[in-house]
PDB file of C-alpha atoms in Angstrom:
ATOM      1  CA  MET A   1     -18.716  23.727  -4.475  1.00  0.00           C
ATOM      2  CA  THR A   2     -16.715  21.641  -7.321  1.00  0.00           C
ATOM      3  CA  PRO A   3     -14.719  18.652  -5.275  1.00  0.00           C
ATOM      4  CA  SER A   4     -10.952  19.225  -4.435  1.00  0.00           C
ATOM      5  CA  ILE A   5      -9.502  18.494  -7.301  1.00  0.00           C
ATOM      6  CA  ASN A   6      -5.490  17.926  -7.576  1.00  0.00           C
ATOM      7  CA  LYS A   7      -3.225  18.712 -10.127  1.00  0.00           C
ATOM      8  CA  GLU A   8      -3.295  16.440 -13.064  1.00  0.00           C
ATOM      9  CA  PHE A   9      -1.098  13.472 -13.289  1.00  0.00           C
ATOM     10  CA  LYS A  10      -0.581  11.641 -16.451  1.00  0.00           C
ATOM     11  CA  TRP A  11       0.192   8.314 -16.515  1.00  0.00           C
ATOM     12  CA  LYS A  12       1.655   7.075 -20.026  1.00  0.00           C
ATOM     13  CA  HIS A  13       0.935   3.205 -21.112  1.00  0.00           C
ATOM     14  CA  PRO A  14       4.234   1.232 -21.626  1.00  0.00           C
ATOM     15  CA  ASP A  15       4.054   1.834 -25.786  1.00  0.00           C
ATOM     16  CA  PRO A  16       4.586   5.440 -26.441  1.00  0.00           C
ATOM     17  CA  GLY A  17       1.654   7.319 -27.722  1.00  0.00           C
ATOM     18  CA  GLN A  18      -0.860   4.819 -27.015  1.00  0.00           C
ATOM     19  CA  LEU A  19      -2.819   6.038 -23.712  1.00  0.00           C
ATOM     20  CA  ALA A  20      -3.095   8.797 -21.491  1.00  0.00           C
ATOM     21  CA  PHE A  21      -4.260   7.727 -18.234  1.00  0.00           C
ATOM     22  CA  VAL A  22      -5.100  11.152 -16.210  1.00  0.00           C
ATOM     23  CA  PHE A  23      -5.733  11.190 -12.347  1.00  0.00           C
ATOM     24  CA  SER A  24      -8.074  14.104 -11.937  1.00  0.00           C
ATOM     25  CA  ASP A  25      -8.742  13.888  -7.629  1.00  0.00           C
ATOM     26  CA  CYS A  26      -6.308  11.057  -6.688  1.00  0.00           C
ATOM     27  CA  ASP A  27      -3.840  11.530  -3.984  1.00  0.00           C
ATOM     28  CA  ASP A  28      -0.497  10.402  -4.393  1.00  0.00           C
ATOM     29  CA  SER A  29      -1.036   6.847  -2.864  1.00  0.00           C
ATOM     30  CA  GLN A  30      -4.254   6.271  -4.684  1.00  0.00           C
ATOM     31  CA  LYS A  31      -2.206   6.991  -7.602  1.00  0.00           C
ATOM     32  CA  ILE A  32       0.288   4.139  -7.013  1.00  0.00           C
ATOM     33  CA  VAL A  33      -2.632   1.790  -6.374  1.00  0.00           C
ATOM     34  CA  VAL A  34      -4.522   2.754  -9.276  1.00  0.00           C
ATOM     35  CA  GLN A  35      -1.313   2.321 -11.968  1.00  0.00           C
ATOM     36  CA  GLN A  36      -0.813  -0.699 -10.335  1.00  0.00           C
ATOM     37  CA  ALA A  37      -4.215  -1.917 -10.923  1.00  0.00           C
ATOM     38  CA  ILE A  38      -3.997  -0.840 -14.293  1.00  0.00           C
ATOM     39  CA  THR A  39      -0.278  -2.553 -15.289  1.00  0.00           C
ATOM     40  CA  ASP A  40      -2.477  -5.647 -13.702  1.00  0.00           C
ATOM     41  CA  ALA A  41      -5.863  -5.192 -15.611  1.00  0.00           C
ATOM     42  CA  LEU A  42      -3.641  -5.184 -19.005  1.00  0.00           C
ATOM     43  CA  ASP A  43      -1.662  -8.089 -18.053  1.00  0.00           C
ATOM     44  CA  LEU A  44      -4.322 -10.083 -17.570  1.00  0.00           C
ATOM     45  CA  ALA A  45      -5.838  -9.180 -21.070  1.00  0.00           C
ATOM     46  CA  SER A  46      -2.772  -9.754 -22.333  1.00  0.00           C
ATOM     47  CA  ASP A  47      -2.408 -13.156 -20.832  1.00  0.00           C
ATOM     48  CA  ALA A  48      -5.823 -14.137 -21.704  1.00  0.00           C
ATOM     49  CA  GLY A  49      -5.322 -13.100 -25.321  1.00  0.00           C
ATOM     50  CA  GLN A  50      -2.116 -15.056 -25.340  1.00  0.00           C
ATOM     51  CA  ALA A  51      -3.549 -18.262 -23.634  1.00  0.00           C
ATOM     52  CA  LEU A  52      -6.474 -18.344 -26.418  1.00  0.00           C
ATOM     53  CA  SER A  53      -4.338 -17.742 -29.435  1.00  0.00           C
ATOM     54  CA  TYR A  54      -1.387 -20.283 -27.913  1.00  0.00           C
ATOM     55  CA  ASP A  55      -3.804 -22.928 -27.008  1.00  0.00           C
ATOM     56  CA  PRO A  56      -7.549 -22.566 -26.981  1.00  0.00           C
ATOM     57  CA  MET A  57      -8.269 -26.014 -27.298  1.00  0.00           C
ATOM     58  CA  ARG A  58      -6.275 -26.965 -23.694  1.00  0.00           C
ATOM     59  CA  PRO A  59      -8.915 -28.868 -22.040  1.00  0.00           C
ATOM     60  CA  HIS A  60      -9.208 -26.907 -18.753  1.00  0.00           C
ATOM     61  CA  TRP A  61      -8.902 -23.650 -20.744  1.00  0.00           C
ATOM     62  CA  HIS A  62     -12.067 -24.701 -23.093  1.00  0.00           C
ATOM     63  CA  ARG A  63     -14.042 -26.145 -20.386  1.00  0.00           C
ATOM     64  CA  MET A  64     -13.961 -22.550 -18.445  1.00  0.00           C
ATOM     65  CA  PHE A  65     -14.417 -20.737 -21.834  1.00  0.00           C
ATOM     66  CA  ASP A  66     -17.388 -22.427 -22.973  1.00  0.00           C
ATOM     67  CA  LYS A  67     -18.841 -22.617 -19.556  1.00  0.00           C
ATOM     68  CA  ILE A  68     -19.237 -18.852 -19.111  1.00  0.00           C
ATOM     69  CA  PHE A  69     -18.967 -17.601 -22.882  1.00  0.00           C
ATOM     70  CA  ALA A  70     -21.382 -19.943 -24.457  1.00  0.00           C
ATOM     71  CA  ASP A  71     -25.091 -18.597 -25.061  1.00  0.00           C
ATOM     72  CA  LYS A  72     -27.596 -20.945 -23.401  1.00  0.00           C
ATOM     73  CA  THR A  73     -30.226 -19.682 -24.153  1.00  0.00           C
ATOM     74  CA  VAL A  74     -30.747 -21.008 -27.540  1.00  0.00           C
ATOM     75  CA  SER A  75     -30.435 -24.831 -28.969  1.00  0.00           C
ATOM     76  CA  PRO A  76     -27.555 -25.573 -30.061  1.00  0.00           C
ATOM     77  CA  ARG A  77     -26.054 -23.539 -27.748  1.00  0.00           C
ATOM     78  CA  ARG A  78     -24.023 -20.366 -29.498  1.00  0.00           C
ATOM     79  CA  TYR A  79     -20.066 -20.498 -28.714  1.00  0.00           C
ATOM     80  CA  LEU A  80     -18.280 -17.757 -28.859  1.00  0.00           C
ATOM     81  CA  SER A  81     -15.262 -17.619 -31.227  1.00  0.00           C
ATOM     82  CA  PRO A  82     -11.788 -18.340 -29.622  1.00  0.00           C
ATOM     83  CA  ASP A  83      -9.969 -16.514 -32.102  1.00  0.00           C
ATOM     84  CA  TRP A  84     -12.318 -13.433 -31.679  1.00  0.00           C
ATOM     85  CA  ALA A  85     -12.231 -13.490 -27.918  1.00  0.00           C
ATOM     86  CA  SER A  86      -8.007 -13.675 -28.135  1.00  0.00           C
ATOM     87  CA  SER A  87      -8.002 -10.856 -30.331  1.00  0.00           C
ATOM     88  CA  LYS A  88     -10.379  -8.474 -28.226  1.00  0.00           C
ATOM     89  CA  TYR A  89      -8.357  -9.448 -24.883  1.00  0.00           C
ATOM     90  CA  LYS A  90      -4.890  -8.068 -26.977  1.00  0.00           C
ATOM     91  CA  ARG A  91      -6.699  -5.143 -28.184  1.00  0.00           C
ATOM     92  CA  VAL A  92      -7.491  -4.194 -24.608  1.00  0.00           C
ATOM     93  CA  GLY A  93      -4.129  -5.130 -23.611  1.00  0.00           C
ATOM     94  CA  ASN A  94      -2.284  -3.302 -25.837  1.00  0.00           C
ATOM     95  CA  GLY A  95      -4.384  -0.077 -25.628  1.00  0.00           C
ATOM     96  CA  ASN A  96      -5.873  -0.414 -29.041  1.00  0.00           C
ATOM     97  CA  SER A  97      -9.230  -0.704 -28.642  1.00  0.00           C
ATOM     98  CA  LEU A  98      -9.352   1.754 -25.307  1.00  0.00           C
ATOM     99  CA  PRO A  99      -9.859   5.463 -25.672  1.00  0.00           C
ATOM    100  CA  ASN A 100      -7.027   7.626 -26.007  1.00  0.00           C
ATOM    101  CA  GLU A 101      -7.366   9.175 -22.745  1.00  0.00           C
ATOM    102  CA  ILE A 102      -9.042   7.421 -19.722  1.00  0.00           C
ATOM    103  CA  ILE A 103      -9.449  10.076 -16.793  1.00  0.00           C
ATOM    104  CA  PHE A 104      -9.247   8.564 -13.294  1.00  0.00           C
ATOM    105  CA  HIS A 105     -11.463   9.964 -10.118  1.00  0.00           C
ATOM    106  CA  CYS A 106     -10.880   8.627  -6.599  1.00  0.00           C
ATOM    107  CA  SER A 107     -13.128  10.656  -4.916  1.00  0.00           C
ATOM    108  CA  GLU A 108     -17.016   9.561  -4.586  1.00  0.00           C
ATOM    109  CA  ALA A 109     -17.988  13.303  -4.534  1.00  0.00           C
ATOM    110  CA  TRP A 110     -17.346  13.783  -8.107  1.00  0.00           C
ATOM    111  CA  GLY A 111     -19.732  11.358  -8.871  1.00  0.00           C
ATOM    112  CA  ARG A 112     -22.141  12.944  -6.909  1.00  0.00           C
ATOM    113  CA  TYR A 113     -21.426  16.418  -7.914  1.00  0.00           C
ATOM    114  CA  LEU A 114     -21.719  14.814 -11.878  1.00  0.00           C
ATOM    115  CA  SER A 115     -25.285  14.017 -11.424  1.00  0.00           C
ATOM    116  CA  GLN A 116     -26.163  17.247 -10.482  1.00  0.00           C
ATOM    117  CA  ILE A 117     -24.572  19.356 -12.612  1.00  0.00           C
ATOM    118  CA  ASN A 118     -25.263  17.250 -15.790  1.00  0.00           C
ATOM    119  CA  THR A 119     -27.920  18.224 -18.049  1.00  0.00           C
ATOM    120  CA  ASN A 120     -28.577  15.132 -20.362  1.00  0.00           C
ATOM    121  CA  PRO A 121     -29.035  11.457 -18.989  1.00  0.00           C
ATOM    122  CA  VAL A 122     -25.178  10.958 -18.430  1.00  0.00           C
ATOM    123  CA  ASN A 123     -23.721   7.442 -18.866  1.00  0.00           C
ATOM    124  CA  GLY A 124     -26.989   6.317 -20.788  1.00  0.00           C
ATOM    125  CA  GLY A 125     -29.141   6.591 -18.140  1.00  0.00           C
ATOM    126  CA  THR A 126     -27.178   4.362 -15.978  1.00  0.00           C
ATOM    127  CA  LYS A 127     -25.654   5.653 -12.514  1.00  0.00           C
ATOM    128  CA  THR A 128     -23.077   7.753 -11.852  1.00  0.00           C
ATOM    129  CA  GLN A 129     -22.748   7.499  -8.126  1.00  0.00           C
ATOM    130  CA  CYS A 130     -21.425   5.260  -5.659  1.00  0.00           C
ATOM    131  CA  GLY A 131     -23.328   2.759  -4.120  1.00  0.00           C
ATOM    132  CA  VAL A 132     -22.961   0.667  -0.799  1.00  0.00           C
ATOM    133  CA  ASP A 133     -21.990  -2.463  -3.318  1.00  0.00           C
ATOM    134  CA  THR A 134     -20.214  -0.354  -6.040  1.00  0.00           C
ATOM    135  CA  GLU A 135     -16.483  -0.496  -6.694  1.00  0.00           C
ATOM    136  CA  ALA A 136     -15.831   1.469 -10.059  1.00  0.00           C
ATOM    137  CA  ILE A 137     -18.304   2.820 -12.532  1.00  0.00           C
ATOM    138  CA  THR A 138     -17.410   3.665 -16.007  1.00  0.00           C
ATOM    139  CA  ILE A 139     -18.882   6.870 -17.075  1.00  0.00           C
ATOM    140  CA  ARG A 140     -18.675   8.187 -20.772  1.00  0.00           C
ATOM    141  CA  ILE A 141     -19.286  12.245 -20.644  1.00  0.00           C
ATOM    142  CA  ARG A 142     -20.546  13.595 -23.990  1.00  0.00           C
ATOM    143  CA  SER A 143     -19.693  17.278 -24.574  1.00  0.00           C
ATOM    144  CA  GLY A 144     -23.833  18.357 -23.928  1.00  0.00           C
ATOM    145  CA  ASP A 145     -23.968  16.622 -20.720  1.00  0.00           C
ATOM    146  CA  ILE A 146     -22.354  19.119 -18.858  1.00  0.00           C
ATOM    147  CA  PRO A 147     -21.870  22.945 -18.632  1.00  0.00           C
ATOM    148  CA  PRO A 148     -19.121  24.554 -21.026  1.00  0.00           C
ATOM    149  CA  ALA A 149     -15.889  24.869 -19.843  1.00  0.00           C
ATOM    150  CA  ASN A 150     -16.791  28.486 -18.990  1.00  0.00           C
ATOM    151  CA  ASP A 151     -19.105  28.106 -16.752  1.00  0.00           C
ATOM    152  CA  PRO A 152     -18.289  28.200 -12.913  1.00  0.00           C
ATOM    153  CA  ASP A 153     -20.044  24.805 -12.685  1.00  0.00           C
ATOM    154  CA  ASN A 154     -17.147  23.463 -14.400  1.00  0.00           C
ATOM    155  CA  ASP A 155     -13.829  23.570 -13.765  1.00  0.00           C
ATOM    156  CA  PRO A 156     -11.244  23.894 -16.872  1.00  0.00           C
ATOM    157  CA  GLY A 157      -7.922  23.945 -15.195  1.00  0.00           C
ATOM    158  CA  THR A 158      -8.021  20.197 -14.048  1.00  0.00           C
ATOM    159  CA  GLY A 159     -10.811  18.915 -16.972  1.00  0.00           C
ATOM    160  CA  ALA A 160     -12.633  17.353 -14.103  1.00  0.00           C
ATOM    161  CA  PHE A 161     -15.999  17.147 -15.753  1.00  0.00           C
ATOM    162  CA  ARG A 162     -14.875  17.502 -19.443  1.00  0.00           C
ATOM    163  CA  SER A 163     -15.968  15.351 -22.045  1.00  0.00           C
ATOM    164  CA  GLY A 164     -14.667  11.681 -22.546  1.00  0.00           C
ATOM    165  CA  THR A 165     -14.151   8.315 -20.883  1.00  0.00           C
ATOM    166  CA  HIS A 166     -13.672   8.522 -17.044  1.00  0.00           C
ATOM    167  CA  ILE A 167     -13.673   5.954 -14.603  1.00  0.00           C
ATOM    168  CA  LEU A 168     -14.962   6.656 -10.665  1.00  0.00           C
ATOM    169  CA  LEU A 169     -13.203   4.446  -8.046  1.00  0.00           C
ATOM    170  CA  CYS A 170     -15.288   4.073  -5.259  1.00  0.00           C
ATOM    171  CA  ASP A 171     -13.961   3.460  -1.571  1.00  0.00           C
ATOM    172  CA  ARG A 172     -14.925  -0.385  -1.883  1.00  0.00           C
ATOM    173  CA  PHE A 173     -12.138  -0.469  -4.598  1.00  0.00           C
ATOM    174  CA  PHE A 174      -9.618   0.640  -2.118  1.00  0.00           C
ATOM    175  CA  ALA A 175     -10.511  -1.840   0.471  1.00  0.00           C
ATOM    176  CA  HIS A 176     -10.130  -4.802  -2.115  1.00  0.00           C
ATOM    177  CA  PRO A 177      -6.834  -6.250  -2.182  1.00  0.00           C
ATOM    178  CA  ALA A 178      -4.093  -5.665  -4.981  1.00  0.00           C
ATOM    179  CA  MET A 179      -3.006  -8.883  -6.668  1.00  0.00           C
ATOM    180  CA  SER A 180       0.549  -8.679  -4.966  1.00  0.00           C
ATOM    181  CA  ALA A 181      -1.045  -8.935  -1.934  1.00  0.00           C
ATOM    182  CA  LEU A 182      -2.974 -12.314  -2.344  1.00  0.00           C
ATOM    183  CA  GLU A 183      -2.199 -15.689  -0.696  1.00  0.00           C
ATOM    184  CA  PRO A 184      -0.803 -18.605  -2.672  1.00  0.00           C
ATOM    185  CA  ILE A 185      -3.000 -20.780  -4.504  1.00  0.00           C
ATOM    186  CA  LEU A 186      -4.339 -23.411  -2.411  1.00  0.00           C
ATOM    187  CA  GLU A 187      -6.510 -26.281  -3.444  1.00  0.00           C
ATOM    188  CA  ASP A 188     -10.431 -25.683  -3.442  1.00  0.00           C
ATOM    189  CA  ASN A 189      -9.796 -21.781  -3.007  1.00  0.00           C
ATOM    190  CA  HIS A 190     -12.234 -19.849  -4.872  1.00  0.00           C
ATOM    191  CA  ILE A 191     -11.472 -17.760  -7.696  1.00  0.00           C
ATOM    192  CA  SER A 192     -13.548 -14.914  -6.183  1.00  0.00           C
ATOM    193  CA  ARG A 193     -10.218 -14.211  -4.304  1.00  0.00           C
ATOM    194  CA  TRP A 194      -8.774 -12.877  -7.693  1.00  0.00           C
ATOM    195  CA  LEU A 195     -12.003 -11.598  -9.472  1.00  0.00           C
ATOM    196  CA  ASP A 196     -12.022  -9.052  -6.327  1.00  0.00           C
ATOM    197  CA  SER A 197      -8.894  -8.083  -6.654  1.00  0.00           C
ATOM    198  CA  HIS A 198      -7.792  -4.738  -7.918  1.00  0.00           C
ATOM    199  CA  GLY A 199      -6.527  -6.048 -11.168  1.00  0.00           C
ATOM    200  CA  SER A 200      -9.469  -7.685 -12.022  1.00  0.00           C
ATOM    201  CA  ILE A 201     -12.044  -4.883 -11.064  1.00  0.00           C
ATOM    202  CA  MET A 202      -9.580  -2.603 -13.465  1.00  0.00           C
ATOM    203  CA  LEU A 203     -10.187  -4.856 -16.271  1.00  0.00           C
ATOM    204  CA  HIS A 204     -13.852  -5.292 -15.789  1.00  0.00           C
ATOM    205  CA  GLU A 205     -13.819  -1.637 -16.160  1.00  0.00           C
ATOM    206  CA  LEU A 206     -11.332  -1.427 -19.258  1.00  0.00           C
ATOM    207  CA  MET A 207     -13.669  -3.670 -21.027  1.00  0.00           C
ATOM    208  CA  HIS A 208     -16.575  -1.137 -20.136  1.00  0.00           C
ATOM    209  CA  ALA A 209     -14.421   1.346 -21.787  1.00  0.00           C
ATOM    210  CA  SER A 210     -13.305  -0.644 -24.915  1.00  0.00           C
ATOM    211  CA  ASP A 211     -16.695  -1.244 -25.879  1.00  0.00           C
ATOM    212  CA  SER A 212     -20.044   0.514 -25.057  1.00  0.00           C
ATOM    213  CA  ARG A 213     -21.895  -2.562 -25.649  1.00  0.00           C
ATOM    214  CA  ILE A 214     -20.506  -4.379 -23.186  1.00  0.00           C
ATOM    215  CA  ARG A 215     -22.396  -3.903 -19.923  1.00  0.00           C
ATOM    216  CA  ASP A 216     -23.274  -5.248 -16.325  1.00  0.00           C
ATOM    217  CA  GLY A 217     -25.214  -8.464 -16.654  1.00  0.00           C
ATOM    218  CA  GLY A 218     -24.032 -10.423 -13.636  1.00  0.00           C
ATOM    219  CA  TYR A 219     -21.271 -10.281 -11.193  1.00  0.00           C
ATOM    220  CA  GLY A 220     -19.149 -13.045  -9.738  1.00  0.00           C
ATOM    221  CA  TYR A 221     -18.673 -16.347 -11.011  1.00  0.00           C
ATOM    222  CA  SER A 222     -22.226 -17.262 -10.176  1.00  0.00           C
ATOM    223  CA  GLY A 223     -23.597 -14.104 -12.139  1.00  0.00           C
ATOM    224  CA  CYS A 224     -21.457 -15.161 -15.191  1.00  0.00           C
ATOM    225  CA  LEU A 225     -23.170 -18.416 -15.138  1.00  0.00           C
ATOM    226  CA  ALA A 226     -26.692 -17.209 -14.854  1.00  0.00           C
ATOM    227  CA  VAL A 227     -25.498 -14.529 -17.556  1.00  0.00           C
ATOM    228  CA  ALA A 228     -24.842 -17.496 -20.092  1.00  0.00           C
ATOM    229  CA  ARG A 229     -28.067 -19.219 -18.900  1.00  0.00           C
ATOM    230  CA  GLY A 230     -30.023 -15.703 -19.661  1.00  0.00           C
ATOM    231  CA  GLN A 231     -30.676 -15.251 -16.228  1.00  0.00           C
ATOM    232  CA  GLY A 232     -28.360 -12.153 -15.494  1.00  0.00           C
ATOM    233  CA  PRO A 233     -29.464 -10.870 -12.003  1.00  0.00           C
ATOM    234  CA  ARG A 234     -28.692  -7.282 -13.226  1.00  0.00           C
ATOM    235  CA  ASP A 235     -30.299  -7.343 -16.813  1.00  0.00           C
ATOM    236  CA  SER A 236     -31.225 -10.746 -18.450  1.00  0.00           C
ATOM    237  CA  SER A 237     -31.066  -9.358 -21.962  1.00  0.00           C
ATOM    238  CA  ILE A 238     -27.024  -9.049 -22.144  1.00  0.00           C
ATOM    239  CA  LEU A 239     -25.374 -11.800 -23.636  1.00  0.00           C
ATOM    240  CA  PRO A 240     -21.583 -13.426 -22.158  1.00  0.00           C
ATOM    241  CA  GLU A 241     -19.910 -11.586 -24.573  1.00  0.00           C
ATOM    242  CA  PHE A 242     -21.012  -8.577 -23.789  1.00  0.00           C
ATOM    243  CA  ASN A 243     -20.857  -8.800 -19.675  1.00  0.00           C
ATOM    244  CA  ALA A 244     -17.989  -7.020 -18.585  1.00  0.00           C
ATOM    245  CA  GLU A 245     -17.455  -9.486 -15.506  1.00  0.00           C
ATOM    246  CA  THR A 246     -17.379 -12.823 -18.029  1.00  0.00           C
ATOM    247  CA  TRP A 247     -14.359 -11.405 -19.574  1.00  0.00           C
ATOM    248  CA  ALA A 248     -12.192 -10.725 -16.550  1.00  0.00           C
ATOM    249  CA  LEU A 249     -13.383 -13.742 -14.891  1.00  0.00           C
ATOM    250  CA  PHE A 250     -11.569 -15.832 -17.858  1.00  0.00           C
ATOM    251  CA  ALA A 251      -8.882 -13.765 -17.841  1.00  0.00           C
ATOM    252  CA  ILE A 252      -8.029 -14.547 -13.899  1.00  0.00           C
ATOM    253  CA  SER A 253      -8.784 -18.347 -14.186  1.00  0.00           C
ATOM    254  CA  VAL A 254      -5.621 -18.044 -17.387  1.00  0.00           C
ATOM    255  CA  SER A 255      -3.379 -15.648 -15.719  1.00  0.00           C
ATOM    256  CA  ASP A 256      -0.017 -15.744 -15.494  1.00  0.00           C
ATOM    257  CA  TRP A 257      -0.105 -14.769 -11.982  1.00  0.00           C
ATOM    258  CA  PRO A 258       1.808 -15.012  -9.816  1.00  0.00           C
ATOM    259  CA  ARG A 259       5.411 -13.456 -11.039  1.00  0.00           C
ATOM    260  CA  PRO A 260       7.764 -14.897 -10.480  1.00  0.00           C
ATOM    261  CA  ASN A 261       6.187 -18.357 -10.375  1.00  0.00           C
ATOM    262  CA  GLU A 262       5.322 -19.492  -7.393  1.00  0.00           C
ATOM    263  CA  ARG A 263       5.871 -23.322  -6.612  1.00  0.00           C
ATOM    264  CA  ARG A 264       2.334 -24.080  -6.264  1.00  0.00           C
ATOM    265  CA  GLY A 265       1.488 -23.091  -9.939  1.00  0.00           C
ATOM    266  CA  ARG A 266      -0.093 -20.241 -11.765  1.00  0.00           C
ATOM    267  CA  MET A 267      -3.494 -19.593 -12.007  1.00  0.00           C
ATOM    268  CA  ARG A 268      -3.677 -21.105 -15.824  1.00  0.00           C
ATOM    269  CA  ASP A 269      -2.152 -24.367 -13.995  1.00  0.00           C
ATOM    270  CA  TRP A 270      -5.176 -24.956 -12.116  1.00  0.00           C
ATOM    271  CA  GLU A 271      -8.673 -26.143 -13.219  1.00  0.00           C
ATOM    272  CA  TRP A 272     -11.139 -23.252 -12.398  1.00  0.00           C
ATOM    273  CA  THR A 273     -14.190 -24.348 -14.424  1.00  0.00           C
ATOM    274  CA  ASP A 274     -16.457 -24.805 -11.185  1.00  0.00           C
ATOM    275  CA  GLY A 275     -15.159 -21.649  -9.421  1.00  0.00           C
ATOM    276  CA  TYR A 276     -12.652 -23.670  -7.440  1.00  0.00           C
ATOM    277  CA  ALA A 277      -8.939 -24.663  -7.614  1.00  0.00           C
ATOM    278  CA  VAL A 278      -8.443 -28.291  -8.213  1.00  0.00           C
ATOM    279  CA  ARG A 279      -4.786 -29.411  -9.020  1.00  0.00           C
ATOM    280  CA  ARG A 280      -4.022 -30.653 -12.745  1.00  0.00           C
ATOM    281  CA  GLY A 281      -1.954 -33.883 -11.938  1.00  0.00           C
ATOM    282  CA  LEU A 282      -1.891 -37.431 -12.196  1.00  0.00           C
ATOM    283  CA  ASP A 283      -4.165 -38.145  -9.359  1.00  0.00           C
ATOM    284  CA  SER A 284      -6.826 -35.398 -10.510  1.00  0.00           C
ATOM    285  CA  GLY A 285      -9.969 -36.688 -12.533  1.00  0.00           C
ATOM    286  CA  TYR A 286      -9.719 -33.452 -14.338  1.00  0.00           C
ATOM    287  CA  PHE A 287      -6.095 -34.832 -15.947  1.00  0.00           C
ATOM    288  CA  LYS A 288      -7.540 -38.412 -16.627  1.00  0.00           C
ATOM    289  CA  ARG A 289     -10.479 -36.714 -18.580  1.00  0.00           C
ATOM    290  CA  ASP A 290      -7.717 -34.737 -20.773  1.00  0.00           C
ATOM    291  CA  LEU A 291      -5.939 -38.132 -21.289  1.00  0.00           C
ATOM    292  CA  LEU A 292      -8.868 -39.732 -22.436  1.00  0.00           C
ATOM    293  CA  GLY A 293     -10.829 -36.804 -24.327  1.00  0.00           C
ATOM    294  CA  LEU A 294     -13.534 -37.510 -22.028  1.00  0.00           C
ATOM    295  CA  ASP A 295     -16.612 -34.905 -21.233  1.00  0.00           C
ATOM    296  CA  THR A 296     -18.256 -36.718 -18.381  1.00  0.00           C
ATOM    297  CA  ALA A 297     -18.527 -34.985 -14.779  1.00  0.00           C
ATOM    298  CA  CYS A 298     -15.390 -35.267 -13.291  1.00  0.00           C
ATOM    299  CA  PRO A 299     -14.422 -37.900 -10.505  1.00  0.00           C
ATOM    300  CA  ALA A 300     -13.158 -35.291  -8.444  1.00  0.00           C
ATOM    301  CA  CYS A 301     -16.515 -33.302  -8.515  1.00  0.00           C
ATOM    302  CA  ASN A 302     -18.586 -36.294  -7.659  1.00  0.00           C
ATOM    303  CA  ALA A 303     -16.468 -37.386  -4.393  1.00  0.00           C
ATOM    304  CA  THR A 304     -17.861 -34.489  -2.676  1.00  0.00           C
ATOM    305  CA  ILE A 305     -21.556 -36.031  -3.568  1.00  0.00           C
ATOM    306  CA  GLY A 306     -23.076 -36.634   0.153  1.00  0.00           C
ATOM    307  CA  ALA A 307     -25.927 -38.980   0.799  1.00  0.00           C
ATOM    308  CA  ASP A 308     -28.063 -36.036   0.633  1.00  0.00           C
ATOM    309  CA  GLY A 309     -27.323 -35.895  -3.483  1.00  0.00           C
ATOM    310  CA  GLU A 310     -25.887 -32.565  -2.491  1.00  0.00           C
ATOM    311  CA  SER A 311     -22.430 -31.716  -3.327  1.00  0.00           C
ATOM    312  CA  ARG A 312     -20.179 -29.805  -0.521  1.00  0.00           C
ATOM    313  CA  ARG A 313     -19.895 -26.580  -2.480  1.00  0.00           C
ATOM    314  CA  GLU A 314     -23.743 -26.529  -3.010  1.00  0.00           C
ATOM    315  CA  ARG A 315     -23.903 -26.717   0.794  1.00  0.00           C
ATOM    316  CA  LEU A 316     -21.655 -23.846   1.162  1.00  0.00           C
ATOM    317  CA  GLY A 317     -24.004 -21.649  -0.732  1.00  0.00           C
ATOM    318  CA  VAL A 318     -22.199 -21.523  -3.978  1.00  0.00           C
ATOM    319  CA  LEU A 319     -23.509 -21.522  -7.450  1.00  0.00           C
ATOM    320  CA  ALA A 320     -21.369 -24.118  -8.863  1.00  0.00           C
ATOM    321  CA  ALA A 321     -21.655 -27.138 -10.519  1.00  0.00           C
ATOM    322  CA  PRO A 322     -19.263 -30.358 -12.134  1.00  0.00           C
ATOM    323  CA  VAL A 323     -17.380 -29.793 -14.912  1.00  0.00           C
ATOM    324  CA  GLY A 324     -19.670 -31.399 -17.890  1.00  0.00           C
ATOM    325  CA  SER A 325     -23.062 -29.765 -16.250  1.00  0.00           C
ATOM    326  CA  PRO A 326     -25.263 -27.626 -18.370  1.00  0.00           C
TER     327      PRO A 326
END
């Protein structure tokens, strides 16, 4: 039996004629969540594009960008062009590099059913079903991957399994918070709080949708660092510019969240290079480095080193290193 599919609901991108997001099996409450996640994701991409074009050499942005986007498997390191990255972010934010239509699914049953009816290796042989640790999956269905529209196994009335770009949102996606539900930024907060939000997860998936070369080399802050070292836990062959999570991570770090501006500052006003929020101010080692143009380990990070030579953050089990470290 085909999973229960609700009547199609289309949400148009703010730019007329740009994109159509089709919600094939999402209920009304889920549609609201997904619509907001899409809006947040497009905003994140636009923020990152503007940040890189406005001031790509702003020290704390530049350090974060080079730390996660630099290919450290070659010597000398190969650095990604901020201008190129800015353009890519902007084209996602305005929809120009996204498919004309993206079909969203909020039922895990859709992925299970797809795996049963496909006639070819759908999605390049990657998974099409939600797992215990999966938030979302971007799936490209080709016309020969599924039964024809007049086949009883397909459902032409809803287009649930038609060819095109599909994003399956797993139950775990809806367990994460919306960006609007996150608490204000506090010093020493880890960036994973924002990376696990609906908007960031959605941007991760839209990066997949924008470019078939963008895959999953590693997840989370530590996973992105591993990808830059050529040690991606999911796929060690993927370079940083082709790791979806790397794009989401940098976008979060320079985003204009929260809106309206909260008194503690926006994400872009904090230093996130070692994964934790460090206040930008006169008493900050980072601030002094910016003034002097230094590229040494920051005093704020060194101050956490204990007698055992192990930083407090390392003792917490988080893969992090002082700014300036390889």
